Amino acid sequence: MGKPKVNVVLATYNGKKFLKRQLDSIVNQTYENIDIYIRDDGSKDDTVAFLEEYIKKDTSGRRIALLDNGGKNLRCPYSFYEILRKCDEADYYSFCDQDDEWYPDKVAWAVERLEQEDKNQILLYYTACDYYTDKGEFIRRSPKQKETLELSDVIYYTPGSGFTMVINERARQELLLQVPLGKELHDRWLIRGAVCFGKVLYDERSSATHIRHEEAVTSGDAGTGNLIKYFVQKEILGPEAKEDKKSLQYFYHTFEGRLNSAQKKILSVFIRDGFSLPNWFHKVFYPKRLRTRTPGEIALRILFILGRI
């Protein structure tokens, strides 16, 4: 019996200057049974020409498929979802960002760990990563995550980044192909689904570098100063927290028939619209921490107090 098949899912957009390093790190993986599926999302630079030339010159023996995008600009996460709809079936699916770099054993580590589990359940594996500036300067390693995640851990926080995640075929079917997909990013959507209906596997080893571009700071990769600024601008003063609530509501309504009573009870606290003093009190004084980093947790409690979400 051969080794399990892994499909690498790569969505590109104006990424010509980053892609060689990333693709080289994929084709040079120590794990052998990998196919690479790429969908370009309507790049304005020479990304497609670069990809075609790279595939033509590749001597690794790996299958690299550049999918027809139909002239559509779907944006993230829909470009990833489109690849997962069009690619051949595999045992596992590994998400890939265009401007990062994988360490050689990334896929091998994932397969080794996932193969220890019952594949008749939803499985999601993820790892730590190393943050670098776009000038190649090391910033820090991602914070260590809990070995076992609870639903409260993934309501307002996403422990793993998409490019470190690997899911199995059952996760693809039940969380992506068989349900209507909203605007939620694939990493948050998948990890919530795996926590509720399957199993999440955390590997504290770092499997890839993540390039932090200064013009695109997010709550997941920012330093403390930028993190405070981010939460003030995007959530307390901006619309992002309300959008996150809408996404949480969409998750609830999509899987309402499958959630157990305890999960429904927890989620109902955070998805309810309109003011209710008991519900307001429950959110403000919710006994479990909802975000790992203190500035984010404080921002969230302020939003609860103000009744913004």
Coordinates of C-alpha atoms in Angstrom, one line a residue:
M1 CA 0.0 0.0 0.0
G2 CA 1.4 3.4 -1.0
K3 CA 1.9 6.4 1.1
P4 CA -1.2 8.7 1.6
K5 CA -1.7 11.3 -1.0
V6 CA -1.4 15.0 0.0
N7 CA -2.8 17.8 -2.1
V8 CA -1.1 21.1 -1.6
V9 CA -3.6 23.9 -2.2
L10 CA -1.9 27.2 -3.3
A11 CA -3.9 30.4 -4.1
T12 CA -1.9 33.1 -5.8
Y13 CA -2.4 36.8 -6.5
N14 CA 0.3 39.2 -7.7
G15 CA 2.9 37.0 -6.1
K16 CA 5.6 36.6 -8.7
K17 CA 8.4 38.0 -6.4
F18 CA 7.6 35.5 -3.7
L19 CA 6.7 32.3 -5.4
K20 CA 10.0 30.8 -6.4
R21 CA 11.1 30.4 -2.8
Q22 CA 7.7 29.0 -1.7
L23 CA 7.4 26.6 -4.6
D24 CA 11.0 25.4 -4.2
S25 CA 10.2 24.7 -0.5
I26 CA 7.2 22.6 -1.6
V27 CA 8.8 20.5 -4.3
N28 CA 11.8 19.9 -2.0
Q29 CA 9.7 18.4 0.8
T30 CA 11.0 15.1 2.2
Y31 CA 7.5 13.6 1.8
E32 CA 7.1 12.1 -1.6
N33 CA 3.4 11.6 -2.4
I34 CA 2.5 15.3 -3.0
D35 CA 0.4 16.9 -5.8
I36 CA 0.4 20.7 -6.0
Y37 CA -2.8 22.6 -7.2
I38 CA -2.5 26.3 -7.9
R39 CA -5.2 28.8 -8.7
D40 CA -4.3 32.3 -9.7
D41 CA -6.9 34.9 -8.7
G42 CA -6.5 37.2 -11.7
S43 CA -3.0 38.6 -11.0
K44 CA -2.1 41.9 -12.6
D45 CA 1.7 41.1 -12.6
D46 CA 3.5 38.3 -14.4
T47 CA 2.5 35.6 -11.8
V48 CA 0.8 33.3 -14.3
A49 CA 3.7 33.5 -16.8
F50 CA 6.1 32.7 -13.9
L51 CA 4.0 29.7 -12.8
E52 CA 3.8 28.3 -16.3
E53 CA 7.6 28.6 -16.8
Y54 CA 8.2 27.1 -13.3
I55 CA 6.0 24.1 -14.1
K56 CA 7.7 23.7 -17.5
K57 CA 11.2 23.7 -16.0
D58 CA 10.4 21.6 -12.9
T59 CA 12.3 18.4 -12.7
S60 CA 11.1 17.2 -9.3
G61 CA 8.6 14.7 -10.8
R62 CA 5.8 16.1 -8.7
R63 CA 2.5 16.9 -10.3
I64 CA 1.9 20.7 -10.4
A65 CA -1.5 21.7 -11.8
L66 CA -2.3 25.3 -12.6
L67 CA -6.1 25.4 -12.6
D68 CA -8.2 27.5 -15.0
N69 CA -9.6 30.4 -13.0
G70 CA -12.3 31.2 -15.6
G71 CA -11.2 34.8 -15.5
K72 CA -12.7 35.2 -12.0
N73 CA -11.2 37.2 -9.1
L74 CA -12.7 35.3 -6.2
R75 CA -10.5 36.7 -3.4
C76 CA -9.6 34.9 -0.2
P77 CA -10.9 32.5 1.0
Y78 CA -13.0 31.6 -2.1
S79 CA -10.0 30.9 -4.2
F80 CA -8.9 28.2 -1.8
Y81 CA -12.5 26.8 -1.7
E82 CA -12.5 26.7 -5.5
I83 CA -9.3 24.7 -5.6
L84 CA -10.7 22.2 -3.1
R85 CA -13.7 21.8 -5.3
K86 CA -11.7 21.2 -8.5
C87 CA -8.7 19.1 -7.3
D88 CA -8.6 15.3 -7.3
E89 CA -9.5 13.5 -4.1
A90 CA -6.6 12.9 -1.7
D91 CA -6.1 11.6 1.8
Y92 CA -5.0 15.1 3.1
Y93 CA -5.1 18.7 2.0
S94 CA -2.4 21.2 3.0
F95 CA -3.1 25.0 2.6
C96 CA -0.3 27.2 1.3
D97 CA 0.2 30.9 1.1
Q98 CA 2.3 32.3 -1.8
D99 CA 4.8 34.4 0.2
D100 CA 5.9 32.0 3.0
E101 CA 8.4 29.2 3.0
W102 CA 8.0 25.6 4.2
Y103 CA 10.5 23.7 6.2
P104 CA 11.5 20.4 4.6
D105 CA 9.6 18.0 6.9
K106 CA 6.4 20.0 7.1
V107 CA 4.2 17.5 5.1
A108 CA 6.0 14.5 6.6
W109 CA 5.3 15.6 10.1
A110 CA 1.6 16.2 9.3
V111 CA 1.1 12.8 7.6
E112 CA 2.9 11.0 10.4
R113 CA 0.7 12.5 13.1
L114 CA -2.6 12.3 11.1
E115 CA -2.0 8.6 10.3
Q116 CA -2.2 7.8 14.0
E117 CA -5.8 8.8 14.1
D118 CA -9.1 7.4 13.0
K119 CA -9.7 8.9 9.6
N120 CA -13.4 8.3 9.8
Q121 CA -13.6 11.5 11.8
I122 CA -12.9 15.1 10.9
L123 CA -9.2 15.8 11.4
L124 CA -7.3 19.1 11.4
Y125 CA -3.6 19.3 12.1
Y126 CA -1.6 22.5 12.6
T127 CA 1.8 23.7 13.8
A128 CA 3.7 26.6 15.1
C129 CA 5.4 29.0 12.7
D130 CA 8.2 31.5 12.6
Y131 CA 7.5 35.2 11.8
Y132 CA 9.9 37.1 9.7
T133 CA 10.0 40.6 8.2
D134 CA 9.9 40.9 4.4
K135 CA 13.6 41.8 4.7
G136 CA 14.4 38.4 6.2
E137 CA 14.7 39.4 9.8
F138 CA 13.4 37.0 12.4
I139 CA 10.7 38.5 14.6
R140 CA 9.4 35.7 16.8
R141 CA 7.8 32.2 16.9
S142 CA 4.1 32.0 17.2
P143 CA 2.8 31.5 20.7
K144 CA 2.4 28.0 22.0
Q145 CA -1.2 26.8 21.9
K146 CA -3.2 24.5 24.1
E147 CA -2.9 20.8 23.4
T148 CA -6.7 20.4 23.6
L149 CA -9.0 23.1 22.3
E150 CA -12.4 23.9 23.6
L151 CA -15.2 25.8 21.7
S152 CA -14.5 28.9 23.8
D153 CA -10.9 28.9 22.4
V154 CA -12.1 29.4 18.8
I155 CA -15.0 31.8 19.1
Y156 CA -13.0 35.0 18.9
Y157 CA -9.5 33.6 18.3
T158 CA -7.9 31.3 15.7
P159 CA -5.1 29.3 17.2
G160 CA -3.6 28.2 14.0
S161 CA -2.7 29.9 10.7
G162 CA -4.1 28.5 7.5
F163 CA -0.7 27.8 5.9
T164 CA 0.2 25.5 8.8
M165 CA -3.0 23.5 8.6
V166 CA -3.6 20.1 7.0
I167 CA -7.1 18.5 6.9
N168 CA -8.3 15.1 5.9
E169 CA -10.8 14.1 3.2
R170 CA -13.7 13.9 5.7
A171 CA -13.0 17.5 6.8
R172 CA -13.0 18.7 3.2
Q173 CA -16.3 16.9 2.5
E174 CA -18.3 17.9 5.7
L175 CA -16.9 21.3 6.4
L176 CA -16.4 22.6 2.8
L177 CA -18.0 20.7 0.0
Q178 CA -21.3 19.7 1.7
V179 CA -22.3 23.1 3.2
P180 CA -22.9 26.6 1.9
L181 CA -19.8 28.7 2.6
G182 CA -20.0 32.2 3.9
K183 CA -17.3 34.9 4.0
E184 CA -15.4 33.3 6.9
L185 CA -11.7 32.7 6.3
H186 CA -10.8 29.0 5.8
D187 CA -8.6 28.7 8.9
R188 CA -11.2 29.9 11.4
W189 CA -14.0 28.1 9.7
L190 CA -12.2 24.8 9.6
I191 CA -10.8 24.9 13.2
R192 CA -14.2 25.8 14.6
G193 CA -15.7 22.9 12.7
A194 CA -13.0 20.5 13.8
V195 CA -13.3 21.5 17.4
C196 CA -17.1 21.0 17.3
F197 CA -17.3 17.8 15.2
G198 CA -13.9 16.2 15.0
K199 CA -10.4 16.4 16.4
V200 CA -7.7 19.0 16.3
L201 CA -4.0 18.0 16.5
Y202 CA -1.4 20.6 17.5
D203 CA 2.3 20.2 16.8
E204 CA 4.4 22.8 18.7
R205 CA 7.2 22.4 16.1
S206 CA 7.5 25.2 13.6
S207 CA 6.8 24.0 10.1
A208 CA 7.1 27.2 8.1
T209 CA 8.1 30.9 8.0
H210 CA 5.5 33.5 7.7
I211 CA 6.4 36.9 6.2
R212 CA 4.8 39.8 8.0
H213 CA 4.4 42.7 5.6
E214 CA 4.3 46.0 7.5
E215 CA 1.4 47.3 5.4
A216 CA -0.7 44.2 6.2
V217 CA -0.5 43.8 10.0
T218 CA -3.1 41.5 11.4
S219 CA -4.0 40.5 14.9
G220 CA -2.4 37.1 14.4
D221 CA 1.1 38.3 13.6
A222 CA 1.4 41.8 15.2
G223 CA 3.7 42.8 18.0
T224 CA 2.1 44.2 21.2
G225 CA 2.2 47.9 20.1
N226 CA 0.7 47.1 16.7
L227 CA -1.8 44.7 18.3
I228 CA -3.3 47.4 20.5
K229 CA -3.5 49.8 17.5
Y230 CA -5.1 47.0 15.4
F231 CA -7.8 46.3 18.0
V232 CA -8.6 50.0 18.5
Q233 CA -8.8 50.8 14.8
K234 CA -10.4 47.6 13.5
E235 CA -12.7 46.5 16.3
I236 CA -13.4 49.2 18.9
L237 CA -13.7 52.0 16.4
G238 CA -14.1 49.9 13.2
P239 CA -16.5 47.3 11.9
E240 CA -14.4 44.2 12.2
A241 CA -15.9 42.9 15.4
K242 CA -19.4 43.1 14.0
E243 CA -18.3 41.3 10.9
D244 CA -16.8 38.5 13.1
K245 CA -20.1 38.2 14.9
K246 CA -21.9 37.8 11.6
S247 CA -19.5 35.0 10.7
L248 CA -20.1 33.3 14.0
Q249 CA -23.8 33.6 13.5
Y250 CA -23.3 32.0 10.0
F251 CA -21.4 29.2 11.4
Y252 CA -24.1 28.5 14.0
H253 CA -26.9 28.5 11.5
T254 CA -25.0 26.4 9.0
F255 CA -24.3 23.7 11.5
E256 CA -27.3 24.2 13.9
G257 CA -28.7 20.7 13.3
R258 CA -25.4 19.1 14.1
L259 CA -24.3 21.1 17.2
N260 CA -24.9 19.5 20.5
S261 CA -26.9 21.2 23.3
A262 CA -23.7 22.3 25.1
Q263 CA -22.2 23.9 22.0
K264 CA -25.5 25.6 21.2
K265 CA -25.7 27.0 24.7
I266 CA -22.1 28.5 24.5
L267 CA -22.6 30.0 21.0
S268 CA -26.0 31.4 21.8
V269 CA -24.3 33.8 24.3
F270 CA -22.3 35.4 21.5
I271 CA -24.5 35.3 18.5
R272 CA -27.7 36.9 20.0
D273 CA -28.8 40.3 18.5
G274 CA -30.4 42.9 20.6
F275 CA -29.8 43.9 24.2
S276 CA -30.6 41.6 27.1
L277 CA -29.3 42.4 30.5
P278 CA -28.7 38.7 31.4
N279 CA -27.0 38.0 28.1
W280 CA -24.9 41.2 28.4
F281 CA -23.8 40.2 31.9
H282 CA -23.0 36.7 30.7
K283 CA -20.7 38.0 28.0
V284 CA -19.0 40.7 30.1
F285 CA -18.2 38.2 32.8
Y286 CA -17.8 35.1 30.7
P287 CA -15.6 32.9 33.0
K288 CA -13.2 31.6 30.3
R289 CA -10.6 33.6 28.4
L290 CA -11.6 34.1 24.8
R291 CA -8.3 35.3 23.4
T292 CA -4.7 34.3 24.3
R293 CA -3.1 37.8 24.1
T294 CA -4.1 40.3 26.8
P295 CA -4.7 43.3 24.5
G296 CA -7.1 41.3 22.4
E297 CA -9.0 40.0 25.5
I298 CA -9.3 43.5 26.9
A299 CA -10.6 44.8 23.6
L300 CA -13.2 42.1 23.4
R301 CA -14.5 42.8 27.0
I302 CA -14.7 46.5 26.1
L303 CA -16.8 45.6 23.1
F304 CA -19.1 43.5 25.3
I305 CA -19.4 46.3 27.8
L306 CA -20.3 48.8 25.1
G307 CA -22.8 46.4 23.6
R308 CA -21.0 46.6 20.2
I309 CA -21.2 42.8 19.8

